[in-house]
Amino acid sequence: MTPENEDSTPRVAIVTGGTRGIGRAVCEALLDDGWEVFLCSRSADSVQDTLVELEQRVPGRAYGRTTDVRDEADVKGLVDWVAKQRDGIDLLVNNAGLGIFGAVDELSSDDWHTVLRTNLDGAFYAMREVARRMKQRGSGWIINICSLASRNPFAGGAAYNASKFGLLGLSDAAMLDLRHDGIRVAAVLPGSVDTDFFDGPEESWRLQPEDVARAVADLVRYPNRALPSRIELRPSRPPK
């Protein structure tokens, strides 16, 4: 996939959770590759600050909107907003996510629902709205930022593991649902990434957000005949 459509207009991407960490790196990588990027975050200040910084990097191709992915109507509003401004949506990157950790017998119902609604429900809402529009054009990419925690449970990860196992299952099922409509769905499963998701000091062995962004940018370059539906990305030298 090239960064332009057949009519030479830039390709259009939506990136949820696009103001920091992996999402921010994805936005930067796509902008550098010639895409137009529509990002969202729950924080209006974060959206505005990010747009100012991205405008300095690549002028005129980054846009943003405050959106809570846990809110179905809010997600629909985001997709409708982009669709009204552009002829089509070429890529959705579901990156918005959070982690609340604790043993299964210690998690509150509120914490459980916050994680599931953000990491899984939000991705479903966005996928459904975007897929409906992509079907009309017969093409598009949906990339879900999962985690190696989508396959590997760990103590204290009841809510997070459940959300990421679910997101991987959603990705795989959607890939089978949509592939014959020209829509390619892929899951990227990074291991430990050095973002503010982790408390504590920076660790040089961890992946960097730009490593995950590169996986996204590489995926959308594959020719139409190819569908890499799952990518696992690990630190090359984690602690023994």
XYZ file of C-alpha atoms in Angstrom:
240
model
C 0.000 0.000 0.000
C 1.347 3.382 -0.958
C 0.610 6.503 1.062
C -1.744 7.801 -1.650
C -5.048 6.665 -3.091
C -5.547 6.243 -6.816
C -6.618 9.884 -7.109
C -3.339 10.985 -5.440
C -5.037 12.065 -2.204
C -3.277 11.013 1.025
C -4.414 7.854 2.746
C -6.519 8.460 5.854
C -5.902 6.815 9.232
C -7.700 6.902 12.568
C -5.522 6.220 15.615
C -7.204 5.836 19.002
C -5.154 6.748 22.038
C -2.909 8.686 19.699
C -1.459 11.310 22.011
C 1.217 9.331 23.854
C 3.217 6.128 23.922
C 2.624 3.637 21.119
C -0.274 5.593 19.664
C 1.769 8.765 19.389
C 4.615 6.858 17.713
C 2.156 5.320 15.245
C 0.828 8.776 14.370
C 4.353 10.051 13.741
C 5.309 7.054 11.601
C 2.207 7.366 9.449
C 2.649 11.105 9.023
C 6.253 10.554 7.979
C 4.969 8.070 5.390
C 2.567 10.594 3.881
C -0.702 9.695 5.598
C -3.347 12.003 7.012
C -3.906 11.088 10.648
C -7.005 11.614 12.764
C -6.211 10.878 16.406
C -8.224 10.848 19.578
C -7.827 10.835 23.349
C -10.087 11.363 26.340
C -8.108 14.482 27.287
C -8.849 17.629 25.299
C -5.585 19.202 26.490
C -3.618 16.160 25.396
C -5.217 16.250 21.950
C -4.478 19.939 21.511
C -0.881 19.696 22.730
C -0.217 16.726 20.456
C -1.641 18.476 17.412
C 0.586 21.488 18.019
C 3.652 19.246 18.187
C 2.678 17.172 15.150
C 2.001 20.333 13.149
C 5.623 21.300 13.689
C 6.742 17.864 12.513
C 4.499 17.492 9.446
C 2.252 20.506 8.779
C -1.347 20.156 7.722
C -1.955 16.431 8.009
C -2.835 15.747 11.665
C -6.261 16.275 13.203
C -7.723 15.385 16.565
C -10.905 14.982 18.536
C -11.666 14.298 22.177
C -13.193 10.825 22.384
C -13.886 8.339 25.155
C -13.674 4.938 23.456
C -15.766 3.418 26.252
C -18.718 5.443 24.961
C -20.344 3.867 21.896
C -21.882 7.137 20.726
C -18.569 8.948 21.168
C -16.779 6.418 18.949
C -19.485 6.638 16.301
C -19.117 10.421 16.430
C -15.388 10.119 15.833
C -15.820 7.930 12.756
C -18.656 10.067 11.398
C -16.502 13.179 11.891
C -13.670 11.715 9.836
C -15.994 10.347 7.158
C -17.648 13.733 6.664
C -14.268 15.324 5.947
C -12.755 12.621 3.734
C -14.021 10.284 1.033
C -12.877 7.176 2.855
C -11.008 5.703 5.806
C -8.036 3.546 4.824
C -6.760 2.479 8.235
C -7.952 2.133 11.805
C -5.383 1.562 14.537
C -7.033 0.550 17.797
C -4.442 1.522 20.367
C -6.399 3.073 23.254
C -5.951 0.951 26.326
C -5.147 0.836 30.011
C -4.208 -1.620 32.699
C -5.497 -2.031 36.235
C -3.854 -4.931 37.989
C -4.700 -7.081 40.967
C -5.624 -10.592 41.998
C -9.007 -11.758 40.773
C -10.426 -11.785 44.298
C -9.226 -8.230 44.919
C -10.407 -6.454 41.759
C -13.391 -4.178 42.125
C -16.245 -4.414 39.651
C -15.532 -0.832 38.593
C -11.902 -1.637 37.786
C -12.898 -4.781 35.883
C -15.420 -2.923 33.743
C -13.080 0.032 33.161
C -10.417 -2.251 31.662
C -12.830 -4.337 29.581
C -14.755 -1.329 28.303
C -11.596 0.516 27.295
C -9.488 -2.302 25.856
C -12.182 -4.467 24.296
C -15.493 -2.622 23.942
C -13.793 0.474 22.537
C -11.991 -1.554 19.886
C -15.212 -3.318 18.923
C -17.127 -0.054 18.553
C -14.446 1.431 16.300
C -14.005 -1.725 14.223
C -17.717 -2.041 13.586
C -18.168 1.588 12.516
C -15.090 1.633 10.300
C -15.722 -1.785 8.745
C -19.176 -0.707 7.605
C -17.623 2.157 5.693
C -14.670 0.172 4.367
C -17.027 -2.443 2.935
C -18.568 0.205 0.708
C -15.155 0.865 -0.837
C -13.955 -2.723 -0.814
C -10.650 -2.017 0.938
C -9.023 -1.004 4.187
C -6.837 -2.029 7.098
C -7.771 -2.514 10.765
C -4.829 -3.036 13.104
C -5.370 -3.811 16.771
C -2.556 -3.202 19.234
C -2.852 -6.249 21.436
C -0.071 -7.564 23.674
C 1.842 -10.739 24.402
C -0.525 -10.715 27.381
C -3.133 -11.698 24.775
C -1.601 -15.189 24.913
C 0.335 -15.328 28.167
C -1.554 -14.905 31.433
C 0.226 -13.595 34.507
C -0.655 -13.265 38.181
C -2.458 -10.009 38.838
C -3.514 -9.718 35.209
C -7.089 -10.995 35.445
C -8.745 -7.936 33.919
C -5.908 -7.026 31.560
C -5.423 -10.586 30.308
C -9.158 -11.011 29.799
C -9.349 -7.815 27.758
C -6.318 -8.649 25.616
C -7.261 -12.315 25.105
C -10.639 -10.985 24.002
C -9.113 -8.407 21.674
C -6.993 -11.052 19.980
C -10.033 -13.271 19.530
C -11.992 -10.329 18.175
C -9.177 -9.549 15.736
C -8.925 -13.109 14.447
C -12.684 -13.483 14.032
C -13.010 -10.098 12.313
C -10.177 -11.032 9.964
C -12.214 -14.031 8.819
C -15.416 -11.973 8.631
C -13.952 -9.187 6.507
C -11.145 -10.574 4.355
C -13.407 -11.288 1.351
C -14.622 -7.689 1.457
C -11.093 -6.420 0.872
C -10.608 -5.456 4.524
C -7.481 -6.770 6.185
C -7.402 -7.153 9.969
C -4.183 -7.692 11.895
C -3.144 -7.900 15.529
C 0.213 -6.631 16.761
C 1.335 -8.268 20.001
C 4.240 -6.371 21.592
C 6.017 -7.479 24.716
C 7.302 -4.965 27.263
C 7.344 -1.471 25.752
C 9.040 1.441 27.474
C 6.056 3.774 27.939
C 4.381 5.424 30.914
C 2.183 2.309 31.092
C 4.903 0.975 33.417
C 5.736 2.544 36.744
C 9.378 2.807 37.624
C 12.641 3.696 35.877
C 13.299 3.470 32.161
C 14.601 0.060 31.124
C 16.875 -0.054 28.094
C 16.017 -3.668 27.267
C 12.381 -2.883 26.598
C 10.930 -2.221 23.176
C 10.434 1.421 22.253
C 7.099 2.787 21.004
C 8.651 3.417 17.581
C 9.392 -0.330 17.289
C 5.675 -1.056 17.466
C 4.911 1.849 15.147
C 7.289 0.386 12.602
C 5.341 -2.878 12.653
C 2.155 -0.932 11.857
C 3.825 1.065 9.082
C 5.284 -2.122 7.574
C 1.949 -3.958 7.671
C 0.138 -1.413 5.534
C 2.833 -1.672 2.854
C 2.013 -5.293 2.078
C 0.447 -5.901 -1.347
C -3.278 -6.621 -1.482
C -2.686 -10.349 -1.963
C -0.945 -10.682 1.428
C -2.463 -10.631 4.904
C -0.066 -10.879 7.858
C -2.793 -11.276 10.455
C -0.701 -11.565 13.622
C 2.707 -10.137 14.543
C 4.467 -10.917 17.821
C 7.145 -8.429 18.789
C 9.531 -9.146 21.652
C 12.488 -7.424 23.271
C 15.563 -9.143 21.869
C 17.406 -9.304 25.200
C 15.091 -9.229 28.206
C 16.466 -9.946 31.678
C 17.272 -13.634 32.212
